[in-house]
Each structure stands twice: as C-alpha cells, then as structure tokens.
PDB file of C-alpha atoms in Angstrom:
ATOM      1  CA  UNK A1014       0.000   0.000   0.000  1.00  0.00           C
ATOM      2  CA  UNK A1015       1.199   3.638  -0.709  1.00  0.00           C
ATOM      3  CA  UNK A1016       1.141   6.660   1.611  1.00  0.00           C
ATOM      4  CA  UNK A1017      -2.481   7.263   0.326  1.00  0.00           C
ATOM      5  CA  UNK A1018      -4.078   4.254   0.678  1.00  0.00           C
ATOM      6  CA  UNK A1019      -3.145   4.121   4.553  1.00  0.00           C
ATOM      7  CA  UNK A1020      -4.923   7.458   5.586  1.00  0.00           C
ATOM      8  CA  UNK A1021      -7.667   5.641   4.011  1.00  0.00           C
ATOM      9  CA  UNK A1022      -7.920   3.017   6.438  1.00  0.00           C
ATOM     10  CA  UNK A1023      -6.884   5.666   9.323  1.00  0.00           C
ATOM     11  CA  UNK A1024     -10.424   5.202  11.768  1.00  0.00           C
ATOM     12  CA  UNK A1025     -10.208   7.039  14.896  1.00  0.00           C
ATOM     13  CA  UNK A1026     -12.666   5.989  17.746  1.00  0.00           C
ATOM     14  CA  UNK A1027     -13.775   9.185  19.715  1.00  0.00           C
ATOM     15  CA  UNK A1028     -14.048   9.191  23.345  1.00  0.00           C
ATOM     16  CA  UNK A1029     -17.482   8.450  23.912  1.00  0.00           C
ATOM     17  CA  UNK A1030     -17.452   5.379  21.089  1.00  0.00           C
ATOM     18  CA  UNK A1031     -14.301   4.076  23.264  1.00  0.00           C
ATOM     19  CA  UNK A1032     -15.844   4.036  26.381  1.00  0.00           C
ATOM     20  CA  UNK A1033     -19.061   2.586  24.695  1.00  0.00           C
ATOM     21  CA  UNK A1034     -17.191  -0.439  23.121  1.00  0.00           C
ATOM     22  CA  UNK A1035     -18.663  -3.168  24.848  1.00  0.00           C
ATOM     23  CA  UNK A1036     -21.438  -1.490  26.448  1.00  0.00           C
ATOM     24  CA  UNK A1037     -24.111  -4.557  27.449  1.00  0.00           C
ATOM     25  CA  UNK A1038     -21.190  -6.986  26.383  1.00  0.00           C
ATOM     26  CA  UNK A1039     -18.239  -7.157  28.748  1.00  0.00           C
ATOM     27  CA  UNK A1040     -18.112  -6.258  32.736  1.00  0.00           C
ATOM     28  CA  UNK A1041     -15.158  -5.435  33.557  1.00  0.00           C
ATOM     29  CA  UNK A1042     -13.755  -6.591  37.261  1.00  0.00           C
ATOM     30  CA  UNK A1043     -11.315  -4.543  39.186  1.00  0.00           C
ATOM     31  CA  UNK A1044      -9.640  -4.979  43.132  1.00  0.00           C
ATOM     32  CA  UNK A1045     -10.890  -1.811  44.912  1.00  0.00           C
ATOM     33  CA  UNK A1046      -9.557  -0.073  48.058  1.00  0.00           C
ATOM     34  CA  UNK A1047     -12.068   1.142  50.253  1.00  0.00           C
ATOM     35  CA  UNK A1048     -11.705   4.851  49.584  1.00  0.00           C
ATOM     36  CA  UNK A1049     -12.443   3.770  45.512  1.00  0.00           C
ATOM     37  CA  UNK A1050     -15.093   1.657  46.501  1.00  0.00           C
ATOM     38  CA  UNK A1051     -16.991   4.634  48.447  1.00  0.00           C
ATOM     39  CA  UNK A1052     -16.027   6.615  45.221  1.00  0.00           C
ATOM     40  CA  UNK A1053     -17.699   4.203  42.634  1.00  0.00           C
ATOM     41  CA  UNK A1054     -20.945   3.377  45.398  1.00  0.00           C
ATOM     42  CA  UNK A1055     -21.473   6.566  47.232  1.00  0.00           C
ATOM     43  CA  UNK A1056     -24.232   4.843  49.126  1.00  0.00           C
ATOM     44  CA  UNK A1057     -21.923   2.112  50.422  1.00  0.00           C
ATOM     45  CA  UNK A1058     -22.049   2.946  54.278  1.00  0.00           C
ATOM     46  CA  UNK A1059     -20.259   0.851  56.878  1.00  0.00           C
ATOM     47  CA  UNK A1060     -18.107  -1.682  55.015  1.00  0.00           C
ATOM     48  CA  UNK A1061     -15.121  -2.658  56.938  1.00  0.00           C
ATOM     49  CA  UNK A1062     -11.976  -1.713  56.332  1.00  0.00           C
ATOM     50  CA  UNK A1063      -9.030  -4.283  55.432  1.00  0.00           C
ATOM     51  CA  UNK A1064     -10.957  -6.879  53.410  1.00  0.00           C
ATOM     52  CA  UNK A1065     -10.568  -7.744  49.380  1.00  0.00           C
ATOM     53  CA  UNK A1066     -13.176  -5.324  47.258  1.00  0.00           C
ATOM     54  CA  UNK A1067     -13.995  -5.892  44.069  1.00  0.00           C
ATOM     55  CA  UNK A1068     -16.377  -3.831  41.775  1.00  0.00           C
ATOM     56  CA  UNK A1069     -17.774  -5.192  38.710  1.00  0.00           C
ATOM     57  CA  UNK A1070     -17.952  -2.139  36.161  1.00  0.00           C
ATOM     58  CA  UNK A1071     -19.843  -1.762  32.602  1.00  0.00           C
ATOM     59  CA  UNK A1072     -17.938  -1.394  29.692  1.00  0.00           C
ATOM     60  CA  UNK A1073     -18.321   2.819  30.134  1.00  0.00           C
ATOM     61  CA  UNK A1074     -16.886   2.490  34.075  1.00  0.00           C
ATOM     62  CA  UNK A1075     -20.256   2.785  35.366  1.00  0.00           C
ATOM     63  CA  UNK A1076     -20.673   0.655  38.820  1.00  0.00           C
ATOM     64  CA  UNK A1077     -22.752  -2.419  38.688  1.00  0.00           C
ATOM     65  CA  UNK A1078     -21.856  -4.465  41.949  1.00  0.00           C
ATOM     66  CA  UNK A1079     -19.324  -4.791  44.921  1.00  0.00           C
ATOM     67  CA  UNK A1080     -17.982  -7.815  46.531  1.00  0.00           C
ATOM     68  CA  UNK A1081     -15.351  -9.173  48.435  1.00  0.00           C
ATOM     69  CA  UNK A1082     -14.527 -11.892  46.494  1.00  0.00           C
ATOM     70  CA  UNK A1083     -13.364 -12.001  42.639  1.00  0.00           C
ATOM     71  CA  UNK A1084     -15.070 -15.147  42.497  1.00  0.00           C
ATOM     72  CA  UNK A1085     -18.497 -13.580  43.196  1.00  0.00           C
ATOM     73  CA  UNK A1086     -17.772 -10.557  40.990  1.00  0.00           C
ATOM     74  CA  UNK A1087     -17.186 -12.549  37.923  1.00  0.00           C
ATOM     75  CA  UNK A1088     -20.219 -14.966  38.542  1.00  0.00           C
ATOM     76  CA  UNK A1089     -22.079 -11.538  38.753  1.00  0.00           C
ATOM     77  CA  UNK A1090     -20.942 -10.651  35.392  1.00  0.00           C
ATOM     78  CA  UNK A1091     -22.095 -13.955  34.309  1.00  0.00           C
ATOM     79  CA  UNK A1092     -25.358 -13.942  35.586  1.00  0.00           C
ATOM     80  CA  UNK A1093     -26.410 -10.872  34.075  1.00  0.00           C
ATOM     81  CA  UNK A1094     -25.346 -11.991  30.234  1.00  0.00           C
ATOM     82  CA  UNK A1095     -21.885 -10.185  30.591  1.00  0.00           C
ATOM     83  CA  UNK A1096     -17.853 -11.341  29.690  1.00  0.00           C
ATOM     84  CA  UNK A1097     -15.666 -10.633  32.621  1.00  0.00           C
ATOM     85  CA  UNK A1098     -12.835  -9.131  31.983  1.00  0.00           C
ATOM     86  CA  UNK A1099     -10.147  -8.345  34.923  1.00  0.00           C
ATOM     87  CA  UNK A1100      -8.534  -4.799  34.838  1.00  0.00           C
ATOM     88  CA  UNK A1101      -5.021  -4.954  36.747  1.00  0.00           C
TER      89      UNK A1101
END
C-alpha cells in the first residue's frame, strides 16, 4: 500500500465510542480499596476496612456491583449476560 491508501484506512474511535465499546457486552472486574469503593458506590455505608473489594464495572466504568470476592464478581458478570474481563 502507498502513503495514500493508509490514511484511508486511518479510523479514529472518539471518546465516547471508546468508552461505549462493549457497552451490554463485557463487565469489567477490578480490586478496589475502600476509599475507591466509596467513590464508585457513594451509598456504600459501613463496610469494613481491610478486606478484598472488588467492583464489577460496565464497559463505560459505570458501577454495577461490589464484593469481596473475585469469584463472586465474575459470577455476577455472568449472571447478568456479561464477559468478565479483569482490569489490573
């Protein structure tokens, strides 16, 4: 391919059709401290301090559940129709 025919395949996602890739697909599972936990659930009240958090999160970074168990959070995925993915 010449110089020309490569800007022709140049596709650039925006921002907004990045974060939506995956939407209703893939859940993404991530280990959570507790100040990023009370962050992502700003109703969370009382959770102890010092135990494994993990959040399950749509495909956008929006919140669907918290657990303290990775086990649990990808079963959660699961059970509502989505692929987990871990996020290190």
């Amino acid at each position: 391919m010449n110089k020309h025919e490569d800007d022709e395949f140049d596709t650039a996602m925006s921002p907004k059709e990045l974060a939506l890739l995956g939407e209703g697909e893939v859940a993404y599972i991530k280990q959570v401290d507790f100040d990023d936990a009370e962050r992502l659930f700003p109703a969370l009240d009382d959770t102890p301090e010092g135990i494994d958090l993990f959040a399950v999160l749509g495909a956008d970074g929006t919140p669907i559940a918290l657990t303290d168990s990775r086990n649990a959070a990808i079963a959660n995925a699961i059970e509502n129709d989505l692929v987990p993915l871990s996020v290190h």
